[in-house]
mmCIF file of C-alpha atoms in Angstrom:
data_model
loop_
_atom_site.group_PDB
_atom_site.id
_atom_site.type_symbol
_atom_site.label_atom_id
_atom_site.label_comp_id
_atom_site.label_asym_id
_atom_site.label_seq_id
_atom_site.Cartn_x
_atom_site.Cartn_y
_atom_site.Cartn_z
ATOM 1 C CA MET G 1 24.022 -134.740 66.406
ATOM 2 C CA ILE G 2 25.265 -136.446 63.236
ATOM 3 C CA THR G 3 28.706 -135.701 61.801
ATOM 4 C CA ALA G 4 30.250 -136.440 58.415
ATOM 5 C CA SER G 5 33.998 -136.547 57.893
ATOM 6 C CA GLY G 6 36.525 -137.915 55.432
ATOM 7 C CA GLN G 7 36.453 -136.996 51.744
ATOM 8 C CA THR G 8 33.690 -134.413 52.061
ATOM 9 C CA PHE G 9 35.061 -131.673 49.807
ATOM 10 C CA GLN G 10 33.704 -133.186 46.597
ATOM 11 C CA HIS G 11 30.273 -133.562 48.239
ATOM 12 C CA ARG G 12 30.096 -130.120 49.855
ATOM 13 C CA GLU G 13 27.133 -128.917 47.747
ATOM 14 C CA THR G 14 25.150 -132.017 48.702
ATOM 15 C CA LEU G 15 26.003 -131.494 52.372
ATOM 16 C CA LYS G 16 24.941 -127.848 52.174
ATOM 17 C CA GLY G 17 21.696 -128.969 50.586
ATOM 18 C CA MET G 18 21.046 -131.111 53.652
ATOM 19 C CA ARG G 19 21.564 -127.964 55.751
ATOM 20 C CA GLY G 20 24.845 -129.194 57.153
ATOM 21 C CA ARG G 21 27.364 -126.764 58.586
ATOM 22 C CA TRP G 22 31.135 -127.015 58.434
ATOM 23 C CA ASN G 23 32.918 -127.429 61.767
ATOM 24 C CA PRO G 24 36.555 -126.354 61.247
ATOM 25 C CA ALA G 25 37.559 -127.372 64.777
ATOM 26 C CA GLY G 26 36.538 -130.972 64.194
ATOM 27 C CA ASN G 27 37.231 -130.935 60.453
ATOM 28 C CA ASN G 28 33.767 -132.331 59.786
ATOM 29 C CA TRP G 29 30.196 -131.427 58.833
ATOM 30 C CA GLN G 30 27.471 -131.323 61.479
ATOM 31 C CA PHE G 31 23.735 -131.938 61.121
ATOM 32 C CA ASP G 32 21.148 -131.160 63.792
ATOM 33 C CA TYR G 33 18.437 -133.177 62.065
ATOM 34 C CA LEU G 34 18.204 -135.503 59.055
ATOM 35 C CA THR G 35 15.252 -137.402 57.686
ATOM 36 C CA PRO G 36 15.769 -141.154 57.177
ATOM 37 C CA GLY G 37 16.100 -140.564 53.444
ATOM 38 C CA GLN G 38 18.736 -137.865 53.915
ATOM 39 C CA LEU G 39 20.664 -140.099 56.303
ATOM 40 C CA ALA G 40 20.658 -142.916 53.745
ATOM 41 C CA THR G 41 21.938 -140.504 51.087
ATOM 42 C CA LEU G 42 24.657 -139.270 53.429
ATOM 43 C CA ARG G 43 25.834 -142.794 54.191
ATOM 44 C CA GLY G 44 25.955 -143.565 50.487
ATOM 45 C CA LEU G 45 28.413 -140.768 49.634
ATOM 46 C CA VAL G 46 31.748 -142.183 48.518
ATOM 47 C CA GLY G 47 34.574 -141.539 50.972
ATOM 48 C CA VAL G 48 32.328 -140.001 53.651
ATOM 49 C CA MET G 49 32.277 -141.441 57.177
ATOM 50 C CA VAL G 50 29.100 -140.862 59.187
ATOM 51 C CA SER G 51 29.028 -140.950 62.968
ATOM 52 C CA GLY G 52 26.795 -139.836 65.798
ATOM 53 C CA ASP G 53 23.308 -140.651 66.963
ATOM 54 C CA GLU G 54 20.421 -141.557 64.715
ATOM 55 C CA PRO G 55 18.407 -138.494 63.614
ATOM 56 C CA THR G 56 16.518 -137.254 66.629
ATOM 57 C CA PRO G 57 12.957 -135.988 66.325
ATOM 58 C CA ASN G 58 12.344 -132.274 66.243
ATOM 59 C CA PRO G 59 11.310 -130.651 69.559
ATOM 60 C CA PHE G 60 7.583 -130.980 68.887
ATOM 61 C CA GLN G 61 8.003 -134.761 68.663
ATOM 62 C CA SER G 62 10.185 -135.203 71.719
ATOM 63 C CA LEU G 63 8.260 -133.214 74.338
ATOM 64 C CA SER G 64 7.052 -135.308 77.226
ATOM 65 C CA ALA G 65 3.371 -135.411 78.113
ATOM 66 C CA LYS G 66 4.092 -133.423 81.278
ATOM 67 C CA ARG G 67 5.813 -130.644 79.344
ATOM 68 C CA ARG G 68 3.010 -130.596 76.784
ATOM 69 C CA GLU G 69 0.483 -129.997 79.542
ATOM 70 C CA HIS G 70 2.725 -127.300 80.973
ATOM 71 C CA TYR G 71 2.796 -125.486 77.639
ATOM 72 C CA ARG G 72 -0.969 -125.744 77.309
ATOM 73 C CA SER G 73 -1.317 -123.527 80.376
ATOM 74 C CA VAL G 74 1.780 -121.368 79.972
ATOM 75 C CA TRP G 75 2.081 -119.831 76.522
ATOM 76 C CA LEU G 76 5.691 -118.694 76.740
ATOM 77 C CA ALA G 77 8.255 -119.867 79.249
ATOM 78 C CA ASP G 78 11.487 -117.905 79.204
ATOM 79 C CA ASP G 79 13.656 -120.963 79.596
ATOM 80 C CA ASP G 80 11.969 -122.883 76.780
ATOM 81 C CA GLU G 81 10.857 -120.121 74.440
ATOM 82 C CA ASP G 82 12.252 -121.776 71.315
ATOM 83 C CA ASP G 83 10.496 -125.056 72.096
ATOM 84 C CA VAL G 84 7.205 -123.307 72.682
ATOM 85 C CA LYS G 85 7.380 -121.236 69.523
ATOM 86 C CA ALA G 86 8.216 -124.321 67.493
ATOM 87 C CA CYS G 87 5.393 -126.388 68.905
ATOM 88 C CA TYR G 88 2.399 -124.375 69.949
ATOM 89 C CA PRO G 89 0.004 -121.989 68.220
ATOM 90 C CA ARG G 90 -1.234 -118.790 69.760
ATOM 91 C CA ASN G 91 -4.077 -120.414 71.695
ATOM 92 C CA GLY G 92 -1.777 -122.900 73.411
ATOM 93 C CA ALA G 93 -2.879 -126.025 71.544
ATOM 94 C CA PRO G 94 -0.086 -128.136 70.041
ATOM 95 C CA THR G 95 0.670 -128.022 66.343
ATOM 96 C CA LEU G 96 -0.395 -131.222 64.619
ATOM 97 C CA ILE G 97 2.484 -132.362 62.405
ATOM 98 C CA ILE G 98 1.664 -134.620 59.455
ATOM 99 C CA GLY G 99 4.367 -135.907 57.115
ATOM 100 C CA ASP G 100 8.038 -136.825 57.276
ATOM 101 C CA ASP G 101 9.702 -133.389 57.154
ATOM 102 C CA ALA G 102 9.192 -130.358 59.410
ATOM 103 C CA THR G 103 12.084 -128.298 58.032
ATOM 104 C CA TYR G 104 9.910 -125.269 57.287
ATOM 105 C CA LEU G 105 7.687 -125.295 60.345
ATOM 106 C CA ASN G 106 7.471 -121.659 61.512
ATOM 107 C CA HIS G 107 9.451 -120.496 58.497
ATOM 108 C CA PHE G 108 6.515 -118.714 56.888
ATOM 109 C CA LYS G 109 4.746 -115.486 57.776
ATOM 110 C CA ASP G 110 2.023 -117.084 59.909
ATOM 111 C CA LYS G 111 3.722 -118.680 62.899
ATOM 112 C CA ASN G 112 2.607 -121.693 64.904
ATOM 113 C CA PRO G 113 0.014 -123.228 62.560
ATOM 114 C CA ILE G 114 -2.710 -125.424 63.978
ATOM 115 C CA VAL G 115 -1.681 -128.097 61.418
ATOM 116 C CA TYR G 116 1.551 -128.435 59.453
ATOM 117 C CA PHE G 117 1.850 -130.835 56.509
ATOM 118 C CA GLY G 118 5.507 -131.356 55.601
ATOM 119 C CA PHE G 119 6.944 -133.793 53.069
ATOM 120 C CA SER G 120 10.553 -134.310 52.005
ATOM 121 C CA SER G 121 9.693 -135.218 48.401
ATOM 122 C CA MET G 122 6.847 -135.765 45.962
ATOM 123 C CA SER G 123 7.230 -139.504 46.602
ATOM 124 C CA ALA G 124 6.727 -139.014 50.347
ATOM 125 C CA PHE G 125 3.682 -136.827 49.664
ATOM 126 C CA VAL G 126 2.131 -139.403 47.320
ATOM 127 C CA ALA G 127 2.850 -142.207 49.785
ATOM 128 C CA HIS G 128 0.803 -140.348 52.402
ATOM 129 C CA VAL G 129 -2.016 -139.343 50.062
ATOM 130 C CA SER G 130 -2.431 -142.876 48.725
ATOM 131 C CA THR G 131 -3.297 -144.150 52.219
ATOM 132 C CA LEU G 132 -6.186 -141.719 52.743
ATOM 133 C CA GLN G 133 -9.749 -142.949 52.965
ATOM 134 C CA ARG G 134 -12.610 -140.744 51.826
ATOM 135 C CA PRO G 135 -13.908 -138.985 54.961
ATOM 136 C CA VAL G 136 -17.505 -138.205 55.801
ATOM 137 C CA ASN G 137 -18.899 -134.689 55.586
ATOM 138 C CA ASP G 138 -19.872 -134.174 59.186
ATOM 139 C CA GLY G 139 -18.754 -130.608 59.850
ATOM 140 C CA TRP G 140 -15.377 -131.829 61.082
ATOM 141 C CA THR G 141 -13.979 -133.667 58.084
ATOM 142 C CA CYS G 142 -14.687 -133.152 54.403
ATOM 143 C CA ASP G 143 -14.301 -135.097 51.157
ATOM 144 C CA ALA G 144 -13.343 -131.999 49.144
ATOM 145 C CA GLY G 145 -10.469 -133.878 47.504
ATOM 146 C CA TRP G 146 -12.837 -136.561 46.220
ATOM 147 C CA HIS G 147 -15.569 -134.095 45.223
ATOM 148 C CA GLY G 148 -15.615 -131.911 42.116
ATOM 149 C CA ASP G 149 -16.013 -132.433 38.382
ATOM 150 C CA GLU G 150 -13.290 -132.890 35.808
ATOM 151 C CA ASP G 151 -13.606 -129.351 34.449
ATOM 152 C CA TYR G 152 -12.604 -127.982 37.857
ATOM 153 C CA THR G 153 -10.093 -130.592 39.013
ATOM 154 C CA GLY G 154 -8.652 -131.825 35.724
ATOM 155 C CA THR G 155 -9.207 -135.490 36.657
ATOM 156 C CA ALA G 156 -12.199 -137.807 36.684
ATOM 157 C CA ASP G 157 -11.700 -138.847 40.300
ATOM 158 C CA PHE G 158 -9.304 -138.907 43.239
ATOM 159 C CA ASP G 159 -7.617 -142.156 42.170
ATOM 160 C CA GLU G 160 -6.686 -140.674 38.801
ATOM 161 C CA ALA G 161 -5.078 -137.690 40.543
ATOM 162 C CA VAL G 162 -2.997 -140.015 42.739
ATOM 163 C CA SER G 163 -1.944 -141.982 39.658
ATOM 164 C CA LEU G 164 -0.792 -138.810 37.884
ATOM 165 C CA ALA G 165 1.207 -137.755 40.925
ATOM 166 C CA ARG G 166 2.844 -141.175 41.188
ATOM 167 C CA HIS G 167 3.547 -141.917 37.509
ATOM 168 C CA GLY G 168 3.738 -138.447 35.995
ATOM 169 C CA TRP G 169 1.451 -136.234 33.966
ATOM 170 C CA THR G 170 2.493 -137.262 30.467
ATOM 171 C CA GLU G 171 0.321 -134.702 28.661
ATOM 172 C CA GLY G 172 1.805 -131.840 30.653
ATOM 173 C CA PHE G 173 5.290 -133.303 30.312
ATOM 174 C CA GLY G 174 4.895 -133.489 26.536
ATOM 175 C CA LEU G 175 3.811 -129.860 26.408
ATOM 176 C CA ALA G 176 6.698 -128.939 28.666
ATOM 177 C CA ARG G 177 9.187 -130.552 26.300
ATOM 178 C CA ARG G 178 7.795 -128.466 23.430
ATOM 179 C CA LEU G 179 7.483 -125.150 25.232
ATOM 180 C CA ALA G 180 10.359 -125.155 27.715
ATOM 181 C CA ALA G 181 13.097 -122.589 27.212
ATOM 182 C CA PRO G 182 15.987 -123.791 25.020
ATOM 183 C CA PRO G 183 18.759 -125.465 27.016
ATOM 184 C CA ALA G 184 21.424 -123.081 28.175
ATOM 185 C CA ARG G 185 24.709 -123.293 26.338
ATOM 186 C CA ALA G 186 27.823 -124.268 28.242
ATOM 187 C CA LYS G 187 29.858 -121.402 29.596
ATOM 188 C CA ARG G 188 32.840 -120.475 27.495
ATOM 189 C CA ARG G 189 36.183 -119.990 29.119
ATOM 190 C CA LYS G 190 37.894 -116.716 28.320
ATOM 191 C CA HIS G 191 41.511 -116.294 27.283
ATOM 192 C CA ALA G 192 43.446 -113.521 29.001
ATOM 193 C CA LEU G 193 46.943 -112.430 30.002
ATOM 194 C CA ALA G 194 46.359 -113.886 33.465
ATOM 195 C CA GLY G 195 44.208 -116.702 34.705
ATOM 196 C CA GLY G 196 43.969 -119.958 36.565
ATOM 197 C CA SER G 197 45.217 -122.393 33.898
ATOM 198 C CA VAL G 198 47.271 -122.430 30.681
ATOM 199 C CA ASN G 199 46.229 -123.135 27.103
ATOM 200 C CA VAL G 200 49.382 -125.000 26.083
ATOM 201 C CA GLY G 201 48.719 -124.656 22.360
ATOM 202 C CA ARG G 202 48.499 -120.882 22.565
ATOM 203 C CA LEU G 203 51.543 -120.721 24.830
ATOM 204 C CA LEU G 204 53.701 -122.689 22.382
ATOM 205 C CA ALA G 205 52.421 -120.554 19.524
ATOM 206 C CA GLY G 206 53.604 -117.430 21.316
ATOM 207 C CA ASN G 207 50.132 -115.994 21.824
ATOM 208 C CA PRO G 208 50.204 -113.703 24.895
ATOM 209 C CA MET G 209 46.506 -114.446 25.526
ATOM 210 C CA HIS G 210 47.307 -118.003 26.598
ATOM 211 C CA MET G 211 45.826 -118.028 30.112
ATOM 212 C CA LEU G 212 42.342 -119.384 30.730
ATOM 213 C CA LYS G 213 40.037 -117.361 32.936
ATOM 214 C CA ARG G 214 36.677 -118.546 34.221
ATOM 215 C CA GLU G 215 33.864 -116.279 35.308
ATOM 216 C CA PRO G 216 33.577 -116.026 39.099
ATOM 217 C CA GLN G 217 31.015 -118.344 40.654
ATOM 218 C CA PRO G 218 28.458 -117.207 43.245
ATOM 219 C CA ALA G 219 29.677 -117.294 46.840
ATOM 220 C CA ASN G 220 26.589 -119.064 48.180
ATOM 221 C CA LYS G 221 25.333 -121.469 45.559
ATOM 222 C CA VAL G 222 22.246 -122.881 47.274
ATOM 223 C CA VAL G 223 18.987 -121.003 46.664
ATOM 224 C CA THR G 224 15.444 -121.965 47.632
ATOM 225 C CA LEU G 225 12.307 -121.214 45.629
ATOM 226 C CA PHE G 226 9.025 -121.305 47.564
ATOM 227 C CA VAL G 227 6.197 -121.678 45.056
ATOM 228 C CA GLU G 228 2.509 -121.402 45.947
ATOM 229 C CA THR G 229 0.686 -124.308 44.365
ATOM 230 C CA VAL G 230 -3.094 -123.961 44.861
ATOM 231 C CA MET G 231 -4.657 -122.057 41.953
ATOM 232 C CA TRP G 232 -7.262 -119.349 42.031
ATOM 233 C CA ALA G 233 -10.517 -120.642 40.550
ATOM 234 C CA GLY G 234 -10.360 -118.363 37.492
ATOM 235 C CA ILE G 235 -6.883 -119.377 36.300
ATOM 236 C CA THR G 236 -6.959 -121.306 33.031
ATOM 237 C CA ALA G 237 -5.189 -124.633 32.679
ATOM 238 C CA SER G 238 -2.943 -123.309 29.888
ATOM 239 C CA ASN G 239 -1.688 -120.402 31.993
ATOM 240 C CA ALA G 240 -1.057 -122.752 34.916
ATOM 241 C CA ILE G 241 1.069 -124.928 32.635
ATOM 242 C CA PHE G 242 2.945 -121.911 31.258
ATOM 243 C CA ARG G 243 3.677 -120.838 34.837
ATOM 244 C CA ALA G 244 5.093 -124.274 35.661
ATOM 245 C CA LEU G 245 7.309 -124.201 32.579
ATOM 246 C CA LEU G 246 8.629 -120.718 33.323
ATOM 247 C CA ILE G 247 9.481 -121.795 36.873
ATOM 248 C CA ALA G 248 11.353 -124.787 35.454
ATOM 249 C CA GLY G 249 13.146 -122.424 33.078
ATOM 250 C CA ILE G 250 14.185 -120.154 35.948
ATOM 251 C CA VAL G 251 15.604 -123.136 37.834
ATOM 252 C CA ASP G 252 17.444 -124.311 34.718
ATOM 253 C CA ARG G 253 19.082 -120.903 34.261
ATOM 254 C CA LEU G 254 20.002 -120.626 37.931
ATOM 255 C CA GLU G 255 21.694 -124.002 37.893
ATOM 256 C CA HIS G 256 23.472 -123.185 34.647
ATOM 257 C CA GLU G 257 24.943 -120.148 36.422
ATOM 258 C CA GLY G 258 26.361 -122.338 39.180
ATOM 259 C CA TYR G 259 23.549 -122.215 41.740
ATOM 260 C CA ARG G 260 21.908 -125.277 43.276
ATOM 261 C CA CYS G 261 18.161 -124.944 43.634
ATOM 262 C CA GLU G 262 15.702 -126.282 46.145
ATOM 263 C CA ILE G 263 12.033 -126.105 45.119
ATOM 264 C CA VAL G 264 9.328 -126.205 47.789
ATOM 265 C CA ALA G 265 5.641 -126.287 46.862
ATOM 266 C CA THR G 266 3.733 -124.360 49.526
ATOM 267 C CA TYR G 267 0.154 -123.666 50.471
ATOM 268 C CA CYS G 268 -0.825 -121.491 53.425
ATOM 269 C CA ALA G 269 -4.450 -120.919 54.406
ATOM 270 C CA ARG G 270 -6.641 -119.750 57.266
ATOM 271 C CA ARG G 271 -9.566 -121.635 58.720
ATOM 272 C CA ARG G 272 -13.071 -120.352 58.080
ATOM 273 C CA ASP G 273 -13.166 -118.745 61.543
ATOM 274 C CA ALA G 274 -9.961 -116.881 60.487
ATOM 275 C CA LYS G 275 -8.486 -117.591 63.933
ATOM 276 C CA GLU G 276 -6.173 -120.461 63.043
ATOM 277 C CA HIS G 277 -4.129 -121.366 60.002
ATOM 278 C CA TYR G 278 -2.596 -124.450 58.455
ATOM 279 C CA GLN G 279 0.319 -124.897 56.076
ATOM 280 C CA THR G 280 1.676 -127.377 53.551
ATOM 281 C CA ALA G 281 5.259 -127.668 52.274
ATOM 282 C CA VAL G 282 6.333 -130.347 49.786
ATOM 283 C CA ARG G 283 9.958 -130.388 48.674
ATOM 284 C CA LEU G 284 9.937 -131.123 44.943
ATOM 285 C CA LYS G 285 13.670 -130.788 44.476
ATOM 286 C CA ALA G 286 16.593 -130.832 46.896
ATOM 287 C CA PRO G 287 19.684 -128.770 45.992
ATOM 288 C CA HIS G 288 21.715 -131.860 45.094
ATOM 289 C CA GLU G 289 19.004 -133.372 42.874
ATOM 290 C CA ARG G 290 18.419 -132.877 39.170
ATOM 291 C CA LEU G 291 15.267 -131.080 38.054
ATOM 292 C CA ASN G 292 12.353 -133.500 37.614
ATOM 293 C CA LEU G 293 10.073 -131.811 35.091
ATOM 294 C CA LEU G 294 7.315 -134.360 35.766
ATOM 295 C CA ASP G 295 7.010 -133.247 39.398
ATOM 296 C CA VAL G 296 7.173 -129.540 38.551
ATOM 297 C CA THR G 297 4.582 -129.630 35.762
ATOM 298 C CA PHE G 298 2.135 -131.646 37.857
ATOM 299 C CA ALA G 299 2.524 -129.669 41.098
ATOM 300 C CA PHE G 300 2.361 -126.220 39.482
ATOM 301 C CA GLY G 301 0.536 -126.895 36.220
ATOM 302 C CA HIS G 302 -2.192 -129.429 36.973
ATOM 303 C CA PRO G 303 -5.206 -128.339 39.053
ATOM 304 C CA SER G 304 -5.543 -131.760 40.711
ATOM 305 C CA PHE G 305 -2.434 -131.254 42.829
ATOM 306 C CA GLY G 306 -4.223 -128.553 44.792
ATOM 307 C CA ARG G 307 -7.899 -129.189 44.101
ATOM 308 C CA ARG G 308 -7.752 -132.892 44.860
ATOM 309 C CA LEU G 309 -4.578 -133.923 46.698
ATOM 310 C CA ILE G 310 -3.987 -130.862 48.898
ATOM 311 C CA TYR G 311 -7.691 -130.629 49.718
ATOM 312 C CA ALA G 312 -7.701 -134.360 50.480
ATOM 313 C CA ILE G 313 -4.958 -134.230 53.119
ATOM 314 C CA GLU G 314 -6.589 -131.178 54.702
ATOM 315 C CA GLY G 315 -10.118 -132.525 54.520
ATOM 316 C CA CYS G 316 -9.126 -135.594 56.542
ATOM 317 C CA VAL G 317 -7.938 -133.432 59.452
ATOM 318 C CA PRO G 318 -10.732 -131.860 61.551
ATOM 319 C CA GLN G 319 -8.503 -128.982 62.698
ATOM 320 C CA CYS G 320 -8.476 -127.548 59.156
ATOM 321 C CA GLY G 321 -12.263 -127.228 59.109
ATOM 322 C CA LEU G 322 -12.822 -127.723 55.357
ATOM 323 C CA THR G 323 -16.277 -128.078 53.821
ATOM 324 C CA ARG G 324 -17.326 -128.665 50.229
ATOM 325 C CA ASP G 325 -18.378 -125.027 49.947
ATOM 326 C CA TRP G 326 -15.479 -123.528 51.896
ATOM 327 C CA ARG G 327 -11.858 -124.560 51.618
ATOM 328 C CA GLY G 328 -9.932 -121.872 53.404
ATOM 329 C CA TYR G 329 -8.763 -118.297 53.030
ATOM 330 C CA ILE G 330 -5.557 -118.299 51.000
ATOM 331 C CA SER G 331 -2.717 -116.651 52.915
ATOM 332 C CA GLN G 332 0.658 -115.721 51.473
ATOM 333 C CA ALA G 333 3.694 -117.511 52.838
ATOM 334 C CA PHE G 334 5.702 -114.262 52.907
ATOM 335 C CA ASP G 335 4.956 -110.545 52.780
ATOM 336 C CA ASP G 336 6.731 -107.198 53.233
ATOM 337 C CA ASP G 337 6.747 -107.565 57.022
ATOM 338 C CA HIS G 338 8.040 -111.131 56.858
ATOM 339 C CA PRO G 339 10.127 -111.424 53.671
ATOM 340 C CA CYS G 340 12.153 -114.371 52.510
ATOM 341 C CA ARG G 341 15.564 -114.912 54.003
ATOM 342 C CA LYS G 342 18.815 -114.495 52.131
ATOM 343 C CA ASN G 343 19.051 -116.771 49.070
ATOM 344 C CA GLU G 344 15.309 -117.507 49.203
ATOM 345 C CA TYR G 345 12.744 -116.438 46.602
ATOM 346 C CA TYR G 346 8.963 -116.535 46.677
ATOM 347 C CA ILE G 347 6.561 -117.148 43.790
ATOM 348 C CA PRO G 348 2.968 -116.419 44.913
ATOM 349 C CA GLN G 349 -0.282 -117.550 43.309
ATOM 350 C CA LEU G 350 -0.962 -116.507 39.743
ATOM 351 C CA ARG G 351 -3.708 -113.896 39.669
ATOM 352 C CA THR G 352 -4.152 -113.079 35.986
ATOM 353 C CA ASN G 353 -5.079 -114.676 32.676
ATOM 354 C CA ALA G 354 -4.318 -111.539 30.639
ATOM 355 C CA VAL G 355 -1.588 -113.186 28.601
ATOM 356 C CA ASP G 356 -1.170 -113.638 24.864
ATOM 357 C CA GLN G 357 -1.208 -117.396 24.343
ATOM 358 C CA ASP G 358 1.229 -117.011 21.432
ATOM 359 C CA ASN G 359 3.780 -115.465 23.780
ATOM 360 C CA PRO G 360 3.613 -117.138 27.209
ATOM 361 C CA LEU G 361 6.742 -115.245 28.308
ATOM 362 C CA GLU G 362 4.407 -112.301 28.936
ATOM 363 C CA LEU G 363 3.380 -114.236 32.030
ATOM 364 C CA LEU G 364 6.846 -113.927 33.603
ATOM 365 C CA PRO G 365 6.369 -110.476 35.265
ATOM 366 C CA HIS G 366 3.177 -111.811 36.887
ATOM 367 C CA ILE G 367 5.081 -114.750 38.380
ATOM 368 C CA ILE G 368 8.141 -113.164 39.995
ATOM 369 C CA ASP G 369 9.999 -109.877 40.105
ATOM 370 C CA THR G 370 12.995 -110.929 38.041
ATOM 371 C CA ASN G 371 15.016 -108.021 39.426
ATOM 372 C CA THR G 372 15.193 -109.854 42.766
ATOM 373 C CA LEU G 373 16.877 -112.929 41.286
ATOM 374 C CA PRO G 374 20.670 -113.325 41.482
ATOM 375 C CA ILE G 375 20.832 -113.742 37.691
ATOM 376 C CA THR G 376 19.662 -111.828 34.648
ATOM 377 C CA LEU G 377 17.099 -113.754 32.631
ATOM 378 C CA LYS G 378 17.609 -113.634 28.892
ATOM 379 C CA TRP G 379 15.150 -115.794 27.027
ATOM 380 C CA ASP G 380 15.982 -117.032 23.540
#
């Protein structure tokens, strides 16, 4: 376990974003698991002292070969139920973990996927994708990410898609700058008879309304948005871009209201035999990071993120079973029987193009039920 002590108060939102928990007995923060990048960030915080072991692998990485064989034959063992659930799908085969971050393994509706792709950032995702070699179409692997014309994928080839992910989609970013919601104005402090601080000028002038009162801040400031990224075939590029911009606008308003947002791009699908499923989760923004509009517009607004890059990582793994003609049954990450947890919000795939292009805000009700958000959206 890793602990952080010292001058942690000023960094508490960052520590919460790393899923740390406050330990009042030891007067420190505790972390069960940190990625190498998170550990480097933690050690770089001014005034914070870090102690404890190096980040230990999650249970699925640390099981011995003997225990793995045991779990192949025994689906659930009472004494190790948590380990089993975290590591093994329903048929007893181990989950194949690809990527540098397994934070959301078994977090979604479909438990124990046959393959889990988890990445701590867009940079980590691109670093993995850029190493892939085009696989053969032999019934086990598939070059779906390299196949497809520009009208469908939005790029001429796979290399162009990787370049956009690495350097940014400038066309989409330019559109985002023109269409994004106006920046929120700074909150105004209110003057009252009572408050937390004094307006000295008003006090000396004899004005009874000389106390400054701030609006109460939310008790739990960290919220997570899970956003499905792979598009339905009929969705137009313009509506995909509008969706990305509205999501960015929602995040901007949440953070203006005092919340800190985590954005996770997700894709959940079932294999063509419908017996097994595989999942992808790419963290585009950690709670302590500023919103990167380049990452958001590419991941949610450009078809190549799903139709080239996501299909590429899945096509290279035989367990996913992709073919050029069949690329999985889309499955929602959450549903009524398995809803999001507290302070989590889910944005599923867009299923309509019935939107007036002169008023893209009409798309908002098709993206998320705004009544579930902790804020009221008022668009200028």
